[in-house]
């Protein structure tokens, strides 16, 4: 193979590279609920656009929900959910299988009206390719009955995306604005990665199923990127109904077991078709 041919082949390999963005998921089918009750959530580590190459979620450091109704802080309640977790295996469309967890919430957890901010802090994940650990602070926000609550409240996490629009009430064609924070301070010029959850989730089989909803014309459309402004804010358009994952890599660089640990922020938002 001559050099020109070799370079061309390498270039094609690069172009064909699938999306590398990792997204921790906390999945439930519907974020805007009319009434409370028992809930099932799936916690898996994956590439949501490709729905493949499942990664192992070995352990959970923290999993809790903060509930509030209206601006009444007296209604505020933090519930630890570690004891609702059961290990499962979750399968991607490429038949890769990753360790994951399922949370079976009894009816008392999501019971009254208002917002429920779920926070997952996975144990650091060792990424062999980069010889470093990754830890994604992941939020998903559920509402019951339309009474708002604490959806916009910064939690002071090391890496966090704070919504400036209700994450559970978005129309197709609308926009979503948020602010990237680290320990309650905005992070300017942060790179925000955006991926669409491109497959259905089979809640019984613990698997991504069906056909890809979007076929990307080019790899740059699989993981889209936007930078935060000097106040740490970003705005994205919402072109399609479904779940969209927002992730900010490398918010904090620290150490874990003698290796580099990058702490990252993830927020999931749901977009609804106009009737
Ligand atoms: Cu990856």
PDB file of C-alpha atoms and ligand atoms in Angstrom:
ATOM      1  CA  UNK A   1       0.000   0.000   0.000  1.00  0.00           C
ATOM      2  CA  UNK A   2       1.551   3.337  -0.950  1.00  0.00           C
ATOM      3  CA  UNK A   3       1.657   6.205   1.514  1.00  0.00           C
ATOM      4  CA  UNK A   4      -1.123   8.189  -0.151  1.00  0.00           C
ATOM      5  CA  UNK A   5      -3.433   5.177  -0.048  1.00  0.00           C
ATOM      6  CA  UNK A   6      -2.525   4.515   3.601  1.00  0.00           C
ATOM      7  CA  UNK A   7      -3.259   8.111   4.601  1.00  0.00           C
ATOM      8  CA  UNK A   8      -6.578   7.956   2.775  1.00  0.00           C
ATOM      9  CA  UNK A   9      -7.518   4.747   4.594  1.00  0.00           C
ATOM     10  CA  UNK A  10      -6.622   6.274   7.950  1.00  0.00           C
ATOM     11  CA  UNK A  11      -8.667   9.349   7.124  1.00  0.00           C
ATOM     12  CA  UNK A  12     -11.681   7.214   6.219  1.00  0.00           C
ATOM     13  CA  UNK A  13     -11.338   5.341   9.511  1.00  0.00           C
ATOM     14  CA  UNK A  14     -11.387   8.645  11.367  1.00  0.00           C
ATOM     15  CA  UNK A  15     -14.426   9.884   9.450  1.00  0.00           C
ATOM     16  CA  UNK A  16     -16.296   6.649  10.131  1.00  0.00           C
ATOM     17  CA  UNK A  17     -15.522   6.818  13.858  1.00  0.00           C
ATOM     18  CA  UNK A  18     -18.683   6.506  15.930  1.00  0.00           C
ATOM     19  CA  UNK A  19     -19.532   9.057  18.567  1.00  0.00           C
ATOM     20  CA  UNK A  20     -17.218   8.791  21.568  1.00  0.00           C
ATOM     21  CA  UNK A  21     -19.208  10.880  23.954  1.00  0.00           C
ATOM     22  CA  UNK A  22     -20.124   8.929  27.067  1.00  0.00           C
ATOM     23  CA  UNK A  23     -23.481   9.634  28.665  1.00  0.00           C
ATOM     24  CA  UNK A  24     -24.655   8.382  32.021  1.00  0.00           C
ATOM     25  CA  UNK A  25     -28.391   7.853  31.774  1.00  0.00           C
ATOM     26  CA  UNK A  26     -31.173   7.951  34.327  1.00  0.00           C
ATOM     27  CA  UNK A  27     -34.075   6.842  32.164  1.00  0.00           C
ATOM     28  CA  UNK A  28     -37.797   6.817  32.733  1.00  0.00           C
ATOM     29  CA  UNK A  29     -40.323   6.981  29.883  1.00  0.00           C
ATOM     30  CA  UNK A  30     -42.137  10.149  30.987  1.00  0.00           C
ATOM     31  CA  UNK A  31     -40.891  13.190  32.927  1.00  0.00           C
ATOM     32  CA  UNK A  32     -44.176  15.163  33.065  1.00  0.00           C
ATOM     33  CA  UNK A  33     -46.567  13.038  35.112  1.00  0.00           C
ATOM     34  CA  UNK A  34     -50.189  13.801  35.917  1.00  0.00           C
ATOM     35  CA  UNK A  35     -50.049  11.914  39.200  1.00  0.00           C
ATOM     36  CA  UNK A  36     -47.496  10.274  41.453  1.00  0.00           C
ATOM     37  CA  UNK A  37     -47.040   6.567  42.104  1.00  0.00           C
ATOM     38  CA  UNK A  38     -44.537   3.752  41.818  1.00  0.00           C
ATOM     39  CA  UNK A  39     -41.779   4.426  39.287  1.00  0.00           C
ATOM     40  CA  UNK A  40     -39.098   2.459  37.543  1.00  0.00           C
ATOM     41  CA  UNK A  41     -35.832   4.066  36.455  1.00  0.00           C
ATOM     42  CA  UNK A  42     -32.918   2.574  34.526  1.00  0.00           C
ATOM     43  CA  UNK A  43     -29.376   3.711  35.227  1.00  0.00           C
ATOM     44  CA  UNK A  44     -27.000   2.827  32.388  1.00  0.00           C
ATOM     45  CA  UNK A  45     -23.775   4.174  30.886  1.00  0.00           C
ATOM     46  CA  UNK A  46     -23.822   4.371  27.101  1.00  0.00           C
ATOM     47  CA  UNK A  47     -23.658   6.276  23.819  1.00  0.00           C
ATOM     48  CA  UNK A  48     -27.296   7.330  23.364  1.00  0.00           C
ATOM     49  CA  UNK A  49     -27.151   8.319  19.705  1.00  0.00           C
ATOM     50  CA  UNK A  50     -25.597   5.040  18.598  1.00  0.00           C
ATOM     51  CA  UNK A  51     -27.334   3.023  21.335  1.00  0.00           C
ATOM     52  CA  UNK A  52     -24.324   0.756  21.449  1.00  0.00           C
ATOM     53  CA  UNK A  53     -21.041  -0.040  23.195  1.00  0.00           C
ATOM     54  CA  UNK A  54     -22.647  -0.271  26.624  1.00  0.00           C
ATOM     55  CA  UNK A  55     -20.216   0.519  29.424  1.00  0.00           C
ATOM     56  CA  UNK A  56     -20.270  -0.923  32.935  1.00  0.00           C
ATOM     57  CA  UNK A  57     -21.857   1.063  35.717  1.00  0.00           C
ATOM     58  CA  UNK A  58     -20.103  -0.887  38.455  1.00  0.00           C
ATOM     59  CA  UNK A  59     -21.359   0.944  41.510  1.00  0.00           C
ATOM     60  CA  UNK A  60     -23.308   3.969  42.627  1.00  0.00           C
ATOM     61  CA  UNK A  61     -21.780   6.444  45.074  1.00  0.00           C
ATOM     62  CA  UNK A  62     -24.970   8.482  45.540  1.00  0.00           C
ATOM     63  CA  UNK A  63     -28.530   8.325  44.270  1.00  0.00           C
ATOM     64  CA  UNK A  64     -31.171  10.590  45.773  1.00  0.00           C
ATOM     65  CA  UNK A  65     -34.123  12.788  44.905  1.00  0.00           C
ATOM     66  CA  UNK A  66     -34.913  16.320  46.079  1.00  0.00           C
ATOM     67  CA  UNK A  67     -38.595  17.144  46.078  1.00  0.00           C
ATOM     68  CA  UNK A  68     -40.184  20.556  46.415  1.00  0.00           C
ATOM     69  CA  UNK A  69     -43.651  21.958  45.772  1.00  0.00           C
ATOM     70  CA  UNK A  70     -43.798  25.584  44.639  1.00  0.00           C
ATOM     71  CA  UNK A  71     -41.369  27.993  46.325  1.00  0.00           C
ATOM     72  CA  UNK A  72     -42.307  26.644  49.760  1.00  0.00           C
ATOM     73  CA  UNK A  73     -39.038  25.348  51.223  1.00  0.00           C
ATOM     74  CA  UNK A  74     -41.021  23.694  54.029  1.00  0.00           C
ATOM     75  CA  UNK A  75     -42.152  21.090  51.495  1.00  0.00           C
ATOM     76  CA  UNK A  76     -38.527  20.347  50.537  1.00  0.00           C
ATOM     77  CA  UNK A  77     -37.525  16.756  51.089  1.00  0.00           C
ATOM     78  CA  UNK A  78     -34.369  14.818  50.275  1.00  0.00           C
ATOM     79  CA  UNK A  79     -34.836  11.061  49.924  1.00  0.00           C
ATOM     80  CA  UNK A  80     -31.921   8.668  49.644  1.00  0.00           C
ATOM     81  CA  UNK A  81     -32.690   6.064  46.989  1.00  0.00           C
ATOM     82  CA  UNK A  82     -29.658   3.770  47.272  1.00  0.00           C
ATOM     83  CA  UNK A  83     -31.785   1.003  48.785  1.00  0.00           C
ATOM     84  CA  UNK A  84     -34.151   1.000  45.778  1.00  0.00           C
ATOM     85  CA  UNK A  85     -31.335  -0.079  43.426  1.00  0.00           C
ATOM     86  CA  UNK A  86     -30.966  -3.558  41.949  1.00  0.00           C
ATOM     87  CA  UNK A  87     -28.150  -4.536  39.580  1.00  0.00           C
ATOM     88  CA  UNK A  88     -29.296  -5.356  36.034  1.00  0.00           C
ATOM     89  CA  UNK A  89     -27.597  -5.853  32.679  1.00  0.00           C
ATOM     90  CA  UNK A  90     -28.569  -3.495  29.881  1.00  0.00           C
ATOM     91  CA  UNK A  91     -28.165  -4.401  26.217  1.00  0.00           C
ATOM     92  CA  UNK A  92     -27.267  -2.076  23.347  1.00  0.00           C
ATOM     93  CA  UNK A  93     -28.399  -2.461  19.720  1.00  0.00           C
ATOM     94  CA  UNK A  94     -24.972  -3.953  18.939  1.00  0.00           C
ATOM     95  CA  UNK A  95     -25.742  -6.649  21.557  1.00  0.00           C
ATOM     96  CA  UNK A  96     -23.063  -5.257  23.853  1.00  0.00           C
ATOM     97  CA  UNK A  97     -24.152  -5.663  27.458  1.00  0.00           C
ATOM     98  CA  UNK A  98     -23.188  -3.378  30.333  1.00  0.00           C
ATOM     99  CA  UNK A  99     -23.652  -3.565  34.061  1.00  0.00           C
ATOM    100  CA  UNK A 100     -26.439  -1.174  35.038  1.00  0.00           C
ATOM    101  CA  UNK A 101     -28.958  -0.601  37.798  1.00  0.00           C
ATOM    102  CA  UNK A 102     -32.689  -0.352  38.058  1.00  0.00           C
ATOM    103  CA  UNK A 103     -34.496   1.703  40.699  1.00  0.00           C
ATOM    104  CA  UNK A 104     -37.907   0.457  41.764  1.00  0.00           C
ATOM    105  CA  UNK A 105     -39.429   3.415  43.577  1.00  0.00           C
ATOM    106  CA  UNK A 106     -42.276   2.583  45.937  1.00  0.00           C
ATOM    107  CA  UNK A 107     -45.341   4.860  45.612  1.00  0.00           C
ATOM    108  CA  UNK A 108     -44.317   6.931  48.676  1.00  0.00           C
ATOM    109  CA  UNK A 109     -41.285   8.499  46.875  1.00  0.00           C
ATOM    110  CA  UNK A 110     -43.012  10.301  43.996  1.00  0.00           C
ATOM    111  CA  UNK A 111     -46.332  10.946  45.668  1.00  0.00           C
ATOM    112  CA  UNK A 112     -47.310  14.610  45.896  1.00  0.00           C
ATOM    113  CA  UNK A 113     -47.354  17.478  43.393  1.00  0.00           C
ATOM    114  CA  UNK A 114     -44.220  19.348  42.420  1.00  0.00           C
ATOM    115  CA  UNK A 115     -40.705  18.723  41.104  1.00  0.00           C
ATOM    116  CA  UNK A 116     -38.456  15.744  41.759  1.00  0.00           C
ATOM    117  CA  UNK A 117     -34.765  16.339  41.000  1.00  0.00           C
ATOM    118  CA  UNK A 118     -33.022  12.953  40.720  1.00  0.00           C
ATOM    119  CA  UNK A 119     -29.253  13.020  41.206  1.00  0.00           C
ATOM    120  CA  UNK A 120     -26.957  10.122  40.363  1.00  0.00           C
ATOM    121  CA  UNK A 121     -23.277  10.098  41.293  1.00  0.00           C
ATOM    122  CA  UNK A 122     -21.768   6.918  39.856  1.00  0.00           C
ATOM    123  CA  UNK A 123     -18.542   5.485  41.229  1.00  0.00           C
ATOM    124  CA  UNK A 124     -15.626   6.635  39.028  1.00  0.00           C
ATOM    125  CA  UNK A 125     -15.446   4.683  35.740  1.00  0.00           C
ATOM    126  CA  UNK A 126     -11.992   3.626  34.580  1.00  0.00           C
ATOM    127  CA  UNK A 127     -11.510   4.578  30.915  1.00  0.00           C
ATOM    128  CA  UNK A 128      -8.729   2.364  29.621  1.00  0.00           C
ATOM    129  CA  UNK A 129      -8.170   4.348  26.405  1.00  0.00           C
ATOM    130  CA  UNK A 130      -7.250   7.483  28.361  1.00  0.00           C
ATOM    131  CA  UNK A 131      -5.927   5.763  31.525  1.00  0.00           C
ATOM    132  CA  UNK A 132      -8.164   7.961  33.647  1.00  0.00           C
ATOM    133  CA  UNK A 133     -11.361   7.838  35.639  1.00  0.00           C
ATOM    134  CA  UNK A 134     -14.633   9.532  34.601  1.00  0.00           C
ATOM    135  CA  UNK A 135     -17.461  10.462  36.937  1.00  0.00           C
ATOM    136  CA  UNK A 136     -20.662  11.986  35.569  1.00  0.00           C
ATOM    137  CA  UNK A 137     -22.934  13.869  37.961  1.00  0.00           C
ATOM    138  CA  UNK A 138     -26.270  13.169  36.330  1.00  0.00           C
ATOM    139  CA  UNK A 139     -29.604  14.921  36.841  1.00  0.00           C
ATOM    140  CA  UNK A 140     -33.090  14.222  35.559  1.00  0.00           C
ATOM    141  CA  UNK A 141     -36.112  16.198  36.694  1.00  0.00           C
ATOM    142  CA  UNK A 142     -39.645  14.855  36.945  1.00  0.00           C
ATOM    143  CA  UNK A 143     -42.798  16.857  37.605  1.00  0.00           C
ATOM    144  CA  UNK A 144     -46.107  15.747  39.007  1.00  0.00           C
ATOM    145  CA  UNK A 145     -49.304  17.650  38.243  1.00  0.00           C
ATOM    146  CA  UNK A 146     -47.779  20.813  36.738  1.00  0.00           C
ATOM    147  CA  UNK A 147     -47.031  22.543  40.045  1.00  0.00           C
ATOM    148  CA  UNK A 148     -43.385  23.652  39.668  1.00  0.00           C
ATOM    149  CA  UNK A 149     -40.797  23.392  42.399  1.00  0.00           C
ATOM    150  CA  UNK A 150     -37.009  23.360  42.590  1.00  0.00           C
ATOM    151  CA  UNK A 151     -36.164  22.500  38.956  1.00  0.00           C
ATOM    152  CA  UNK A 152     -33.897  25.577  38.535  1.00  0.00           C
ATOM    153  CA  UNK A 153     -32.048  25.270  41.833  1.00  0.00           C
ATOM    154  CA  UNK A 154     -28.240  24.767  41.656  1.00  0.00           C
ATOM    155  CA  UNK A 155     -27.223  21.900  43.934  1.00  0.00           C
ATOM    156  CA  UNK A 156     -23.562  22.916  44.247  1.00  0.00           C
ATOM    157  CA  UNK A 157     -22.265  19.684  42.676  1.00  0.00           C
ATOM    158  CA  UNK A 158     -18.638  19.606  41.421  1.00  0.00           C
ATOM    159  CA  UNK A 159     -20.053  19.418  37.882  1.00  0.00           C
ATOM    160  CA  UNK A 160     -23.623  20.372  37.147  1.00  0.00           C
ATOM    161  CA  UNK A 161     -25.952  21.627  34.423  1.00  0.00           C
ATOM    162  CA  UNK A 162     -28.578  23.943  35.902  1.00  0.00           C
ATOM    163  CA  UNK A 163     -31.672  24.339  33.723  1.00  0.00           C
ATOM    164  CA  UNK A 164     -33.096  27.797  32.968  1.00  0.00           C
ATOM    165  CA  UNK A 165     -36.091  26.205  31.221  1.00  0.00           C
ATOM    166  CA  UNK A 166     -38.254  23.515  32.770  1.00  0.00           C
ATOM    167  CA  UNK A 167     -36.503  20.354  31.613  1.00  0.00           C
ATOM    168  CA  UNK A 168     -39.769  18.377  31.517  1.00  0.00           C
ATOM    169  CA  UNK A 169     -41.875  20.898  29.523  1.00  0.00           C
ATOM    170  CA  UNK A 170     -40.367  21.561  26.096  1.00  0.00           C
ATOM    171  CA  UNK A 171     -42.063  21.685  22.693  1.00  0.00           C
ATOM    172  CA  UNK A 172     -40.464  20.537  19.474  1.00  0.00           C
ATOM    173  CA  UNK A 173     -39.151  23.712  17.811  1.00  0.00           C
ATOM    174  CA  UNK A 174     -38.485  25.433  21.126  1.00  0.00           C
ATOM    175  CA  UNK A 175     -35.159  26.193  22.728  1.00  0.00           C
ATOM    176  CA  UNK A 176     -33.523  25.126  25.954  1.00  0.00           C
ATOM    177  CA  UNK A 177     -31.218  27.326  28.014  1.00  0.00           C
ATOM    178  CA  UNK A 178     -29.063  26.242  30.916  1.00  0.00           C
ATOM    179  CA  UNK A 179     -25.938  27.159  32.813  1.00  0.00           C
ATOM    180  CA  UNK A 180     -22.929  24.948  33.435  1.00  0.00           C
ATOM    181  CA  UNK A 181     -21.717  25.181  37.019  1.00  0.00           C
ATOM    182  CA  UNK A 182     -18.953  23.822  39.182  1.00  0.00           C
ATOM    183  CA  UNK A 183     -19.612  24.002  42.935  1.00  0.00           C
ATOM    184  CA  UNK A 184     -22.272  26.654  42.317  1.00  0.00           C
ATOM    185  CA  UNK A 185     -20.060  28.871  40.113  1.00  0.00           C
ATOM    186  CA  UNK A 186     -20.731  29.316  36.357  1.00  0.00           C
ATOM    187  CA  UNK A 187     -18.182  27.754  33.978  1.00  0.00           C
ATOM    188  CA  UNK A 188     -17.480  30.002  30.947  1.00  0.00           C
ATOM    189  CA  UNK A 189     -16.317  28.500  27.620  1.00  0.00           C
ATOM    190  CA  UNK A 190     -17.291  24.989  28.631  1.00  0.00           C
ATOM    191  CA  UNK A 191     -17.884  22.505  25.848  1.00  0.00           C
ATOM    192  CA  UNK A 192     -21.399  21.078  25.992  1.00  0.00           C
ATOM    193  CA  UNK A 193     -22.081  17.849  24.094  1.00  0.00           C
ATOM    194  CA  UNK A 194     -25.602  17.068  22.934  1.00  0.00           C
ATOM    195  CA  UNK A 195     -26.922  13.662  21.907  1.00  0.00           C
ATOM    196  CA  UNK A 196     -30.395  12.466  21.017  1.00  0.00           C
ATOM    197  CA  UNK A 197     -31.592   9.197  22.551  1.00  0.00           C
ATOM    198  CA  UNK A 198     -31.960   7.533  19.195  1.00  0.00           C
ATOM    199  CA  UNK A 199     -33.606   4.228  20.195  1.00  0.00           C
ATOM    200  CA  UNK A 200     -36.579   3.048  22.200  1.00  0.00           C
ATOM    201  CA  UNK A 201     -35.942   1.616  25.644  1.00  0.00           C
ATOM    202  CA  UNK A 202     -37.549  -1.757  26.374  1.00  0.00           C
ATOM    203  CA  UNK A 203     -38.218  -1.449  30.110  1.00  0.00           C
ATOM    204  CA  UNK A 204     -38.899  -5.203  30.458  1.00  0.00           C
ATOM    205  CA  UNK A 205     -35.954  -6.503  28.454  1.00  0.00           C
ATOM    206  CA  UNK A 206     -33.527  -3.779  29.664  1.00  0.00           C
ATOM    207  CA  UNK A 207     -32.404  -3.059  26.116  1.00  0.00           C
ATOM    208  CA  UNK A 208     -32.296  -0.441  23.389  1.00  0.00           C
ATOM    209  CA  UNK A 209     -34.623  -1.644  20.649  1.00  0.00           C
ATOM    210  CA  UNK A 210     -35.984  -0.688  17.229  1.00  0.00           C
ATOM    211  CA  UNK A 211     -34.559   1.341  14.398  1.00  0.00           C
ATOM    212  CA  UNK A 212     -32.510   4.509  14.789  1.00  0.00           C
ATOM    213  CA  UNK A 213     -34.930   7.460  14.776  1.00  0.00           C
ATOM    214  CA  UNK A 214     -32.351   9.770  13.176  1.00  0.00           C
ATOM    215  CA  UNK A 215     -29.721   8.789  10.618  1.00  0.00           C
ATOM    216  CA  UNK A 216     -26.884  11.291  10.878  1.00  0.00           C
ATOM    217  CA  UNK A 217     -25.607  12.633   7.534  1.00  0.00           C
ATOM    218  CA  UNK A 218     -22.127  13.065   9.025  1.00  0.00           C
ATOM    219  CA  UNK A 219     -20.468  12.084  12.351  1.00  0.00           C
ATOM    220  CA  UNK A 220     -20.506  15.700  13.568  1.00  0.00           C
ATOM    221  CA  UNK A 221     -24.294  15.420  13.816  1.00  0.00           C
ATOM    222  CA  UNK A 222     -24.156  12.461  16.217  1.00  0.00           C
ATOM    223  CA  UNK A 223     -22.636  14.407  19.080  1.00  0.00           C
ATOM    224  CA  UNK A 224     -23.308  18.095  18.582  1.00  0.00           C
ATOM    225  CA  UNK A 225     -21.365  20.703  20.487  1.00  0.00           C
ATOM    226  CA  UNK A 226     -22.008  24.199  21.782  1.00  0.00           C
ATOM    227  CA  UNK A 227     -19.788  26.367  23.984  1.00  0.00           C
ATOM    228  CA  UNK A 228     -21.054  28.217  27.033  1.00  0.00           C
ATOM    229  CA  UNK A 229     -20.745  32.008  27.019  1.00  0.00           C
ATOM    230  CA  UNK A 230     -18.817  34.068  29.590  1.00  0.00           C
ATOM    231  CA  UNK A 231     -21.633  33.528  32.142  1.00  0.00           C
ATOM    232  CA  UNK A 232     -21.554  29.756  31.638  1.00  0.00           C
ATOM    233  CA  UNK A 233     -24.854  29.823  29.764  1.00  0.00           C
ATOM    234  CA  UNK A 234     -25.865  27.987  26.606  1.00  0.00           C
ATOM    235  CA  UNK A 235     -28.979  27.718  24.446  1.00  0.00           C
ATOM    236  CA  UNK A 236     -29.835  24.855  22.119  1.00  0.00           C
ATOM    237  CA  UNK A 237     -32.703  24.277  19.701  1.00  0.00           C
ATOM    238  CA  UNK A 238     -35.038  21.295  20.155  1.00  0.00           C
ATOM    239  CA  UNK A 239     -35.827  19.881  16.713  1.00  0.00           C
ATOM    240  CA  UNK A 240     -37.275  16.480  17.636  1.00  0.00           C
ATOM    241  CA  UNK A 241     -39.478  14.905  20.296  1.00  0.00           C
ATOM    242  CA  UNK A 242     -37.836  12.516  22.725  1.00  0.00           C
ATOM    243  CA  UNK A 243     -35.026  12.571  25.266  1.00  0.00           C
ATOM    244  CA  UNK A 244     -31.957  14.723  24.693  1.00  0.00           C
ATOM    245  CA  UNK A 245     -28.775  14.248  26.721  1.00  0.00           C
ATOM    246  CA  UNK A 246     -26.538  17.196  27.562  1.00  0.00           C
ATOM    247  CA  UNK A 247     -23.049  16.466  28.850  1.00  0.00           C
ATOM    248  CA  UNK A 248     -20.102  18.626  29.825  1.00  0.00           C
ATOM    249  CA  UNK A 249     -16.816  16.717  29.866  1.00  0.00           C
ATOM    250  CA  UNK A 250     -13.837  17.724  32.008  1.00  0.00           C
ATOM    251  CA  UNK A 251     -15.503  20.225  34.349  1.00  0.00           C
ATOM    252  CA  UNK A 252     -13.180  19.305  37.222  1.00  0.00           C
ATOM    253  CA  UNK A 253      -9.880  17.454  37.030  1.00  0.00           C
ATOM    254  CA  UNK A 254      -8.933  15.745  40.257  1.00  0.00           C
ATOM    255  CA  UNK A 255      -7.494  12.391  41.386  1.00  0.00           C
ATOM    256  CA  UNK A 256      -8.794   8.945  42.198  1.00  0.00           C
ATOM    257  CA  UNK A 257      -6.635   5.971  43.213  1.00  0.00           C
ATOM    258  CA  UNK A 258      -3.463   7.617  41.911  1.00  0.00           C
ATOM    259  CA  UNK A 259      -4.908   8.414  38.490  1.00  0.00           C
ATOM    260  CA  UNK A 260      -6.601  11.412  36.941  1.00  0.00           C
ATOM    261  CA  UNK A 261     -10.343  11.685  37.592  1.00  0.00           C
ATOM    262  CA  UNK A 262     -12.466  13.959  35.416  1.00  0.00           C
ATOM    263  CA  UNK A 263     -15.777  15.026  36.867  1.00  0.00           C
ATOM    264  CA  UNK A 264     -18.457  15.745  34.294  1.00  0.00           C
ATOM    265  CA  UNK A 265     -22.037  17.027  34.252  1.00  0.00           C
ATOM    266  CA  UNK A 266     -25.040  15.393  32.578  1.00  0.00           C
ATOM    267  CA  UNK A 267     -28.643  16.591  32.300  1.00  0.00           C
ATOM    268  CA  UNK A 268     -31.477  14.804  30.491  1.00  0.00           C
ATOM    269  CA  UNK A 269     -34.377  16.807  29.075  1.00  0.00           C
ATOM    270  CA  UNK A 270     -37.555  15.634  27.395  1.00  0.00           C
ATOM    271  CA  UNK A 271     -39.089  17.244  24.299  1.00  0.00           C
ATOM    272  CA  UNK A 272     -42.744  16.830  23.365  1.00  0.00           C
ATOM    273  CA  UNK A 273     -44.489  16.957  19.992  1.00  0.00           C
ATOM    274  CA  UNK A 274     -46.956  19.811  19.499  1.00  0.00           C
ATOM    275  CA  UNK A 275     -50.422  18.223  19.414  1.00  0.00           C
TER     276      UNK A 275
HETATM  277 CU1  LIG B   1     -17.433   5.814  24.658  1.00  0.00          CU
END
